[in-house]
PDB file of C-alpha atoms in Angstrom:
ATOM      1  CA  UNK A   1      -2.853  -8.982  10.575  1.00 65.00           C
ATOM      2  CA  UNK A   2      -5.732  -6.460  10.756  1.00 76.00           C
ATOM      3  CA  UNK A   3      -8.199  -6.804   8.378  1.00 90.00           C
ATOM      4  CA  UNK A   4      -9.395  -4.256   5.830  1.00 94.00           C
ATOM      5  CA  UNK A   5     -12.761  -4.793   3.289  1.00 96.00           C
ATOM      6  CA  UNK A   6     -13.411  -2.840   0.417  1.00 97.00           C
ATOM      7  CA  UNK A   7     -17.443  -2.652  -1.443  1.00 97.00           C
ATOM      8  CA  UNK A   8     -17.674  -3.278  -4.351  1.00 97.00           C
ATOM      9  CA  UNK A   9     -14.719  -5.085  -5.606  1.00 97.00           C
ATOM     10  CA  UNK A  10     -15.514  -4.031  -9.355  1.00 97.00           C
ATOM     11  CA  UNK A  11     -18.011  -0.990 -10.644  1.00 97.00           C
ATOM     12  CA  UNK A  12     -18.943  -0.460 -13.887  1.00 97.00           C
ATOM     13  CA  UNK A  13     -20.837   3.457 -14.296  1.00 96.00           C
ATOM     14  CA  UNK A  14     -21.332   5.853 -17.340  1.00 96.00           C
ATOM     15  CA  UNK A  15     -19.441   8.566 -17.763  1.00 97.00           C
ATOM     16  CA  UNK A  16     -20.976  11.790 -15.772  1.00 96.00           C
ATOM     17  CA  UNK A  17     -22.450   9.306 -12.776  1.00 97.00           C
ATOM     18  CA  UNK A  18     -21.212   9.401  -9.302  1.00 97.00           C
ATOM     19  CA  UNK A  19     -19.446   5.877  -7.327  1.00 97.00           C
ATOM     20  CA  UNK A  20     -19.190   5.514  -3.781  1.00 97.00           C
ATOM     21  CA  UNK A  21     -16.564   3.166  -2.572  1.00 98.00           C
ATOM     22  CA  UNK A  22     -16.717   1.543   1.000  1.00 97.00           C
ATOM     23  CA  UNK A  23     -13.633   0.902   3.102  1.00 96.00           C
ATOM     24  CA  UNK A  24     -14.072  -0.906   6.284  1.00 95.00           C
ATOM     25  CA  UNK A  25     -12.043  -2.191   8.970  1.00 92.00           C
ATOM     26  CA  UNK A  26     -13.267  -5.284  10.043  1.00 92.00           C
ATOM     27  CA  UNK A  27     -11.300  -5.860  13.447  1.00 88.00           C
ATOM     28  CA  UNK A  28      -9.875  -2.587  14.677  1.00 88.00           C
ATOM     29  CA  UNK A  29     -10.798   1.058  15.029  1.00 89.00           C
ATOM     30  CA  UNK A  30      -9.004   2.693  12.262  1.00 87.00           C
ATOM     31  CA  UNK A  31      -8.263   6.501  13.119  1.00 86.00           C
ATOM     32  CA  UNK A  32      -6.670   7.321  10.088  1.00 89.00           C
ATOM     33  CA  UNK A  33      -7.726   6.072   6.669  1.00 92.00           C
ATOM     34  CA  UNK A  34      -5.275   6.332   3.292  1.00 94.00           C
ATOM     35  CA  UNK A  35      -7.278   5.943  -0.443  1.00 96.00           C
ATOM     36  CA  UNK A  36      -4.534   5.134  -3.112  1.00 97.00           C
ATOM     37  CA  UNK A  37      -5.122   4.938  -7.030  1.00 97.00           C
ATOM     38  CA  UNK A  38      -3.009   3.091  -9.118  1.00 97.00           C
ATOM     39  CA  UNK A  39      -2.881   2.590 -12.975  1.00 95.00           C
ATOM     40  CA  UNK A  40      -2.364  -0.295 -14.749  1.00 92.00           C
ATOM     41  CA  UNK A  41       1.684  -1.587 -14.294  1.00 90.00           C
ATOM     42  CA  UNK A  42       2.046   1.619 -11.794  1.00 93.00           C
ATOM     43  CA  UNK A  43       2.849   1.690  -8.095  1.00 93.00           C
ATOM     44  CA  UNK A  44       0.064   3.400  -5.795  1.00 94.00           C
ATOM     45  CA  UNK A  45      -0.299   6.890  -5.643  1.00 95.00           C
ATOM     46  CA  UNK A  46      -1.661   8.643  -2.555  1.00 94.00           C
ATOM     47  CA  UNK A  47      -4.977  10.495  -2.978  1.00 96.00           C
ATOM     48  CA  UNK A  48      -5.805  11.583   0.560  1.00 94.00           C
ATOM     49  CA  UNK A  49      -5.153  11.053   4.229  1.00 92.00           C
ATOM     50  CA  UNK A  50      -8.270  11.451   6.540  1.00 91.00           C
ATOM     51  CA  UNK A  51      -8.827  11.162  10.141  1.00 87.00           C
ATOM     52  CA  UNK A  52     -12.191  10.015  12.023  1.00 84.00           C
ATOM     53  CA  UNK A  53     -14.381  13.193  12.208  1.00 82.00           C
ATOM     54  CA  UNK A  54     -12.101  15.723  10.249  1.00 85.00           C
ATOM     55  CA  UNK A  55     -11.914  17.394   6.830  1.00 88.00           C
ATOM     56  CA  UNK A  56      -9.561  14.906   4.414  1.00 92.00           C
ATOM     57  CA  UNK A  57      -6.306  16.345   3.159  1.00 93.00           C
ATOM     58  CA  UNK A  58      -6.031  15.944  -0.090  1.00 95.00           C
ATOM     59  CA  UNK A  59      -2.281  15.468  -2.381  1.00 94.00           C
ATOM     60  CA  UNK A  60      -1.328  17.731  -4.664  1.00 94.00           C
ATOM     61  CA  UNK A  61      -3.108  17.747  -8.186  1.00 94.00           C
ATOM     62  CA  UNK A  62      -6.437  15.323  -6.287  1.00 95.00           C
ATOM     63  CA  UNK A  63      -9.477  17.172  -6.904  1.00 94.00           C
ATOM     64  CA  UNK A  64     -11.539  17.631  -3.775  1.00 93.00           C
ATOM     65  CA  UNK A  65     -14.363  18.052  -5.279  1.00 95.00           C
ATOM     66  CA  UNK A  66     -14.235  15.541  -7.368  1.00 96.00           C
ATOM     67  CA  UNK A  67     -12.673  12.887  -5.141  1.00 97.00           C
ATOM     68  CA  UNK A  68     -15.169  13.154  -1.456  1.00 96.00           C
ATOM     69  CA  UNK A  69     -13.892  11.639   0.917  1.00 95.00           C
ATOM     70  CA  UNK A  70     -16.134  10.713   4.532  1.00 91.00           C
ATOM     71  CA  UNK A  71     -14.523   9.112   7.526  1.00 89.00           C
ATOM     72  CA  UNK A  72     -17.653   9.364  10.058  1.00 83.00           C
ATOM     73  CA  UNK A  73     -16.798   6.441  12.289  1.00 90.00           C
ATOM     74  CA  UNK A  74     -13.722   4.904  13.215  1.00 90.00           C
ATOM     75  CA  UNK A  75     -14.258   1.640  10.982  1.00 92.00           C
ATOM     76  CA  UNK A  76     -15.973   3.049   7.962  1.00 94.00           C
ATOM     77  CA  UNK A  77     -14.146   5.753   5.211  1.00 94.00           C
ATOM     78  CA  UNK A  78     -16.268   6.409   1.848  1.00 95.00           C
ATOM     79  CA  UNK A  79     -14.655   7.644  -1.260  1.00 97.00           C
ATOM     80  CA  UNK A  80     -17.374   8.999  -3.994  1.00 97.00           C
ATOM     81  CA  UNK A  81     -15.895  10.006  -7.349  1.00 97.00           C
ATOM     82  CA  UNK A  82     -18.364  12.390  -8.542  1.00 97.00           C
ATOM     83  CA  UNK A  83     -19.207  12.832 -12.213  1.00 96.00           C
ATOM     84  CA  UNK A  84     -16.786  10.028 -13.133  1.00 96.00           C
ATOM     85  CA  UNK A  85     -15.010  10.236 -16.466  1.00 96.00           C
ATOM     86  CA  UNK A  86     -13.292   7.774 -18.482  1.00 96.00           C
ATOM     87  CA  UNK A  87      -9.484   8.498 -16.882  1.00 96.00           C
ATOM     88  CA  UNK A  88     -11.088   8.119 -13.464  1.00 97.00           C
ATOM     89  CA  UNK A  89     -11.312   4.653 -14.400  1.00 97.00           C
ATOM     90  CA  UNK A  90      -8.865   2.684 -12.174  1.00 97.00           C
ATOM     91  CA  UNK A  91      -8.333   0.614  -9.630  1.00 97.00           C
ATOM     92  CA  UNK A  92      -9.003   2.164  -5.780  1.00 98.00           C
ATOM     93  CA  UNK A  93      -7.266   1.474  -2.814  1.00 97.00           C
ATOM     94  CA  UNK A  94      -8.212   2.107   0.733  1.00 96.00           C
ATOM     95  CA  UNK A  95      -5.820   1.476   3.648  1.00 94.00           C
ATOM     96  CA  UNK A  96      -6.154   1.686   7.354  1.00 91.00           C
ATOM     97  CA  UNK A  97      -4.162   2.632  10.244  1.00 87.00           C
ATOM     98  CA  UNK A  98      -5.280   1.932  13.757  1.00 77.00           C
ATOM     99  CA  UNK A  99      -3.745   3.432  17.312  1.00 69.00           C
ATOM    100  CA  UNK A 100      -0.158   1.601  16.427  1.00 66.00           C
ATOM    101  CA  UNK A 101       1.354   3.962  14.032  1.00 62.00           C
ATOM    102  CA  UNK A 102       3.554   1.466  13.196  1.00 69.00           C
ATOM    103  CA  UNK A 103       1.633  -0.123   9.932  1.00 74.00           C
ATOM    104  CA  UNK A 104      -1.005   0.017   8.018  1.00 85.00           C
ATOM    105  CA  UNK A 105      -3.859  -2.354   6.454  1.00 90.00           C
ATOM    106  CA  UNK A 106      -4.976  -2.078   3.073  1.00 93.00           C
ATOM    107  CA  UNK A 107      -8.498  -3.361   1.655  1.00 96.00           C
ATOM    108  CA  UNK A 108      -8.530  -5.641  -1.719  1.00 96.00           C
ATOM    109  CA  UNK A 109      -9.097  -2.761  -4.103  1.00 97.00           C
ATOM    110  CA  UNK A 110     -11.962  -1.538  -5.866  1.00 98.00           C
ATOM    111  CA  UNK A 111     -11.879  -1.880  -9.656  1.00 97.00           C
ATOM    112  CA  UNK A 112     -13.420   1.133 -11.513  1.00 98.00           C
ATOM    113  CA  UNK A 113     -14.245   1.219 -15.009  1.00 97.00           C
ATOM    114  CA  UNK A 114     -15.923   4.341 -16.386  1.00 97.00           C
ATOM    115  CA  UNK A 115     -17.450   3.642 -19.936  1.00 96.00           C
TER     116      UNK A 115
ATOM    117  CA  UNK B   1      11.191  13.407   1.063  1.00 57.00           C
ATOM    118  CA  UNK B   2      12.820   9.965   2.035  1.00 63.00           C
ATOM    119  CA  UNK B   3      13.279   7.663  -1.206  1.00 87.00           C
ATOM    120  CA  UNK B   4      13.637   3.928  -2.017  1.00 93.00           C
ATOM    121  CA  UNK B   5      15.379   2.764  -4.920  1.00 95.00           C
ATOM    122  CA  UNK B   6      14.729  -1.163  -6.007  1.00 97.00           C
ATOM    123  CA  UNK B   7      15.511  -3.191  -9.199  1.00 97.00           C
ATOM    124  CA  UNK B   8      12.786  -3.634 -11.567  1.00 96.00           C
ATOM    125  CA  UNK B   9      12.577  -6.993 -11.493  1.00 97.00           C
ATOM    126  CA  UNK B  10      14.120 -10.327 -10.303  1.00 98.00           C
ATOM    127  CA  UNK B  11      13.883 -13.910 -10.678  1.00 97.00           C
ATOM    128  CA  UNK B  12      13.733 -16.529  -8.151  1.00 96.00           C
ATOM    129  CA  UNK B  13      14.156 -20.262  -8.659  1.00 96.00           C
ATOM    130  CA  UNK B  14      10.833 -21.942  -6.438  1.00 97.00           C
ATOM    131  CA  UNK B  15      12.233 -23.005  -3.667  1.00 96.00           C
ATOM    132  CA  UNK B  16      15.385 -21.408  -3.037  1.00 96.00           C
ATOM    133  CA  UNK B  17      16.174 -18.063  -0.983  1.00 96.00           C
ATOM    134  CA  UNK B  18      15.584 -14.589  -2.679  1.00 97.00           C
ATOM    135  CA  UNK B  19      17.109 -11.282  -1.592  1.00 98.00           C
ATOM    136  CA  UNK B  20      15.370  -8.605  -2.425  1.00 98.00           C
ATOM    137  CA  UNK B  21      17.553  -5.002  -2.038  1.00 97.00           C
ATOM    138  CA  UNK B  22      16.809  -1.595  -1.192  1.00 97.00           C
ATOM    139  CA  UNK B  23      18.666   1.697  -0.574  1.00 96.00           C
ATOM    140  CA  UNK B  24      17.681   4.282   0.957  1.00 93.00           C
ATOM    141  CA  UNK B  25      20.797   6.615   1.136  1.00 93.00           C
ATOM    142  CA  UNK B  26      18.382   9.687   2.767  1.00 89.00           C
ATOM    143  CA  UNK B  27      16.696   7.971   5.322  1.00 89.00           C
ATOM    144  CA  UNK B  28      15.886   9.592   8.341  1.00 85.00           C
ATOM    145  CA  UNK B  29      16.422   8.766  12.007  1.00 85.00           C
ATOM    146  CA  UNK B  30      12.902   8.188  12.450  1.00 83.00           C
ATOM    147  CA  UNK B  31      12.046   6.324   9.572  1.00 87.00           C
ATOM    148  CA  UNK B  32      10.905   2.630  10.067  1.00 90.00           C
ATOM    149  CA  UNK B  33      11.448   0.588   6.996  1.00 93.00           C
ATOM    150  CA  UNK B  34       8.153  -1.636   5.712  1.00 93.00           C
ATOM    151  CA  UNK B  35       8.060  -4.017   3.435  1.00 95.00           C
ATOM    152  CA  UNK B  36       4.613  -4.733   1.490  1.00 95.00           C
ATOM    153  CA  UNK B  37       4.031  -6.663  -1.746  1.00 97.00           C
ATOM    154  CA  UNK B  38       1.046  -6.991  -3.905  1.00 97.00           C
ATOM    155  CA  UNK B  39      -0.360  -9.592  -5.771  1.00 95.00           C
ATOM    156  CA  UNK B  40      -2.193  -8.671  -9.117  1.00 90.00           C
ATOM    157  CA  UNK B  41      -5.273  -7.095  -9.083  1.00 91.00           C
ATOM    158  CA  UNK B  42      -5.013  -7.040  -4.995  1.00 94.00           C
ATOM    159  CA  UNK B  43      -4.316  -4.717  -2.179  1.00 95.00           C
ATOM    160  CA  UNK B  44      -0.969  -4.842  -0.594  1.00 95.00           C
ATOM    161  CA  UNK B  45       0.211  -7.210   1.912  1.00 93.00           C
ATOM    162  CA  UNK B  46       2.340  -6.560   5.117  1.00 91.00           C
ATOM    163  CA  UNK B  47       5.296  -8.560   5.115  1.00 95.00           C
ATOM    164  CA  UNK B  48       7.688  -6.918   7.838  1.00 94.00           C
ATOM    165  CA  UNK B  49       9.055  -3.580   8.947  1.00 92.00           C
ATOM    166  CA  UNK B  50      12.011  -2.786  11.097  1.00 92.00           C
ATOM    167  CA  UNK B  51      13.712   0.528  12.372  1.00 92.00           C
ATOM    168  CA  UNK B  52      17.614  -0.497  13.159  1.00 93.00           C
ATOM    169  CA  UNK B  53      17.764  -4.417  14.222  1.00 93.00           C
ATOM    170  CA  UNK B  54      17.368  -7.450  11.603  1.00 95.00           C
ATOM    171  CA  UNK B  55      13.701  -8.503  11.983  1.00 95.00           C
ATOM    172  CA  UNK B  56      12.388 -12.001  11.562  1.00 96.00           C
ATOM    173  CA  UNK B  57       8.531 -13.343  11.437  1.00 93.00           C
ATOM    174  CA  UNK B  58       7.022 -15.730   9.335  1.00 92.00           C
ATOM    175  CA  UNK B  59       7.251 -14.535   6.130  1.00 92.00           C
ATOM    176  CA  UNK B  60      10.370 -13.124   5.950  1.00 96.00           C
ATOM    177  CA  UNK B  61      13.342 -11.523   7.229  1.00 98.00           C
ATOM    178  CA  UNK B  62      14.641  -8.281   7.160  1.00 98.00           C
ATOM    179  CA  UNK B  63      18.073  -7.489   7.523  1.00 98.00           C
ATOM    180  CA  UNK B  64      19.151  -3.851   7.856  1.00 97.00           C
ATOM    181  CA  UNK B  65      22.498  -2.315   7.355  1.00 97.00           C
ATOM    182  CA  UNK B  66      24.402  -0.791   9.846  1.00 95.00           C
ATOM    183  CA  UNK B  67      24.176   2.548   8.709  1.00 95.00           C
ATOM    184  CA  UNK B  68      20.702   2.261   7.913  1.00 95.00           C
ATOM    185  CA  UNK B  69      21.072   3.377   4.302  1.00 95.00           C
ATOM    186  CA  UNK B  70      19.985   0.281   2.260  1.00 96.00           C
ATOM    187  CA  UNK B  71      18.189  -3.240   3.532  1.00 97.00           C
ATOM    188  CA  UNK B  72      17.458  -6.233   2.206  1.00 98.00           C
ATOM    189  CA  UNK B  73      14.335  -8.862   2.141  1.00 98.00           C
ATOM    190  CA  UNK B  74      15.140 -12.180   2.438  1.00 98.00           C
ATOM    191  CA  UNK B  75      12.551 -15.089   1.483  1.00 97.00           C
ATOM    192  CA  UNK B  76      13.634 -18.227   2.784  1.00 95.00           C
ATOM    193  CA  UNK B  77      11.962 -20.457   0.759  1.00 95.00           C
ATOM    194  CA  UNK B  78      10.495 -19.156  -2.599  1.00 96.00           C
ATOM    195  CA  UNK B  79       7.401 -20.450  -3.340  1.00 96.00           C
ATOM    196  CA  UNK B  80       5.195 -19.644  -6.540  1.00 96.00           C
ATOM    197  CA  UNK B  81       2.762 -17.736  -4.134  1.00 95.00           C
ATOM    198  CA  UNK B  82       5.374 -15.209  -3.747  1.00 96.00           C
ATOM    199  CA  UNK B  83       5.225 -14.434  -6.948  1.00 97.00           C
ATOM    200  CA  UNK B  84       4.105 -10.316  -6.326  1.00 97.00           C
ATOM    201  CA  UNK B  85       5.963  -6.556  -6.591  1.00 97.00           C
ATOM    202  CA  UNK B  86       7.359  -6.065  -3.415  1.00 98.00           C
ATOM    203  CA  UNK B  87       7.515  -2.705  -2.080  1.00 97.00           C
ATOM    204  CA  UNK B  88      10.112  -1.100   0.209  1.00 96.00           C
ATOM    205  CA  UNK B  89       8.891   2.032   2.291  1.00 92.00           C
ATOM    206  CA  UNK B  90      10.032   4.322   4.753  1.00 89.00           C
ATOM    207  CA  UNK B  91       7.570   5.374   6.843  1.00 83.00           C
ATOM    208  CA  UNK B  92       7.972   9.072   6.949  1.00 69.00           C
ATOM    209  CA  UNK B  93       8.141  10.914  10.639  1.00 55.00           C
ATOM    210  CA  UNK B  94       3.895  11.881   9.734  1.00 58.00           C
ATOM    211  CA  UNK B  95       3.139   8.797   9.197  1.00 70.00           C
ATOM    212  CA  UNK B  96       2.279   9.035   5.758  1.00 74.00           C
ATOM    213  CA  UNK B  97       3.268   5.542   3.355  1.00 81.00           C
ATOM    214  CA  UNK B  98       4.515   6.304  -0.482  1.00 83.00           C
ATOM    215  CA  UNK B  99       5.439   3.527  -2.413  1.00 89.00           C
ATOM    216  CA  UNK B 100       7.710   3.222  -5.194  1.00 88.00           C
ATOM    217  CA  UNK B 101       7.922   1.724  -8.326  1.00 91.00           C
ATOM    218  CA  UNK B 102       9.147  -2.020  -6.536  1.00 96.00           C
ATOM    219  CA  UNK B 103      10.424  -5.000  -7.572  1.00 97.00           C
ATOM    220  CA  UNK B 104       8.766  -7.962  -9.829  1.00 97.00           C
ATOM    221  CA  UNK B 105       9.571 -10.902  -8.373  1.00 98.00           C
ATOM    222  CA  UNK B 106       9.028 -13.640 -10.880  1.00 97.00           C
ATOM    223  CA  UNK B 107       9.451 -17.456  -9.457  1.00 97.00           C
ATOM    224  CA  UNK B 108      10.057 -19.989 -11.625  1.00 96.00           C
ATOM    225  CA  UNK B 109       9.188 -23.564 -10.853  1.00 94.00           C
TER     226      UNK B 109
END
């Protein structure tokens, strides 16, 4: 299958500092990118949808602002969490979709940990 | 939206074939049905997805009921690798993937 990388793999930050998380697909133009969060012992939970060159839609109760999204290029998405708090800490999730609608690739996961 | 329902958890004997079930009573036409699991602290996997037709590659099969309303995973050969939650999805008509709580699969040797 297509493959999906996520940098870092782990980030450690105080609380009230900004993280940028990389997803990249390695093999294939992704023109729509997913970022999930899931808590420990819970199932994924859909943050945002974006598409290469667009505005990110966002799911209900997912701050915006706090949660910026970038999809510039169709192998590269960036997820910052700004001003990152102690319950922001968990692990991230980027997934990738490609011109076949029919699946979609997810990256490793990015462990955050907000002291 | 569309929903899955799954046990909690099952066991597996290493080895021997697993069935892993699903319903999804409100499915729609256009829903294709994907299978994922995920290993601790990893992302998801793609095991197999299917719309109306039993699907077989590799990994696994998928067999899908007639009237589309439940389907079932089927590991040939459990292995202590496969120990993972498996997710089932339906892949709603925007494209948009929401998992569920899945099933623990737990393989004993």
């Amino acid at each position: 299958g297509a493959v999906v990388s996520q940098h870092p793999s782990r980030v450690i930050c105080k609380s009230g500092t900004s993280v940028k998380i990389e997803c990249r697909s390695l093999d294939f133009q992704a023109t729509t990118m997913f970022w999930y969060r899931q808590f420990p012992k819970q199932s994924l939970m859909l943050m945002a949808t974006s598409n290469e060159g667009s505005k990110a839609t966002y799911e209900q109760g997912v701050e915006k602002d706090k949660f910026l999204i970038n999809h510039a290029s169709l192998t590269l998405s960036t997820l910052t969490v700004t001003s990152a708090h102690p319950e922001d800490s968990s692990f991230y999730i980027c997934s990738g979709r490609g011109w076949r609608p029919d699946t979609q690739y997810f990256g490793p996961g990015t462990r955050l940990t907000v002291l | 939206d569309a929903k899955t329902t799954q046990p909690n958890s099952m066991e597996s004997n290493e080895e021997e074939p697993v069935h892993l079930p699903c319903n999804h009573s409100t499915i729609s036409g256009t829903d294709y049905i994907h299978w994922y699991r995920q290993l601790p602290s990893q992302g998801p996997e793609y095991v197999i997805h299917g719309l109306t037709s039993n699907v077989n590659n590799r990994m696994a099969s998928l067999a899908i009921a007639e009237d589309r309303k439940s389907s079932t995973l089927i590991l040939h050969r459990a292995t202590l690798r496969d120990a993972a939650v498996y997710y089932c999805i339906l892949r709603l008509t925007n494209n948009d993937m929401r998992f569920g709580a899945g099933t623990r699969l737990t393989v004993k040797p």
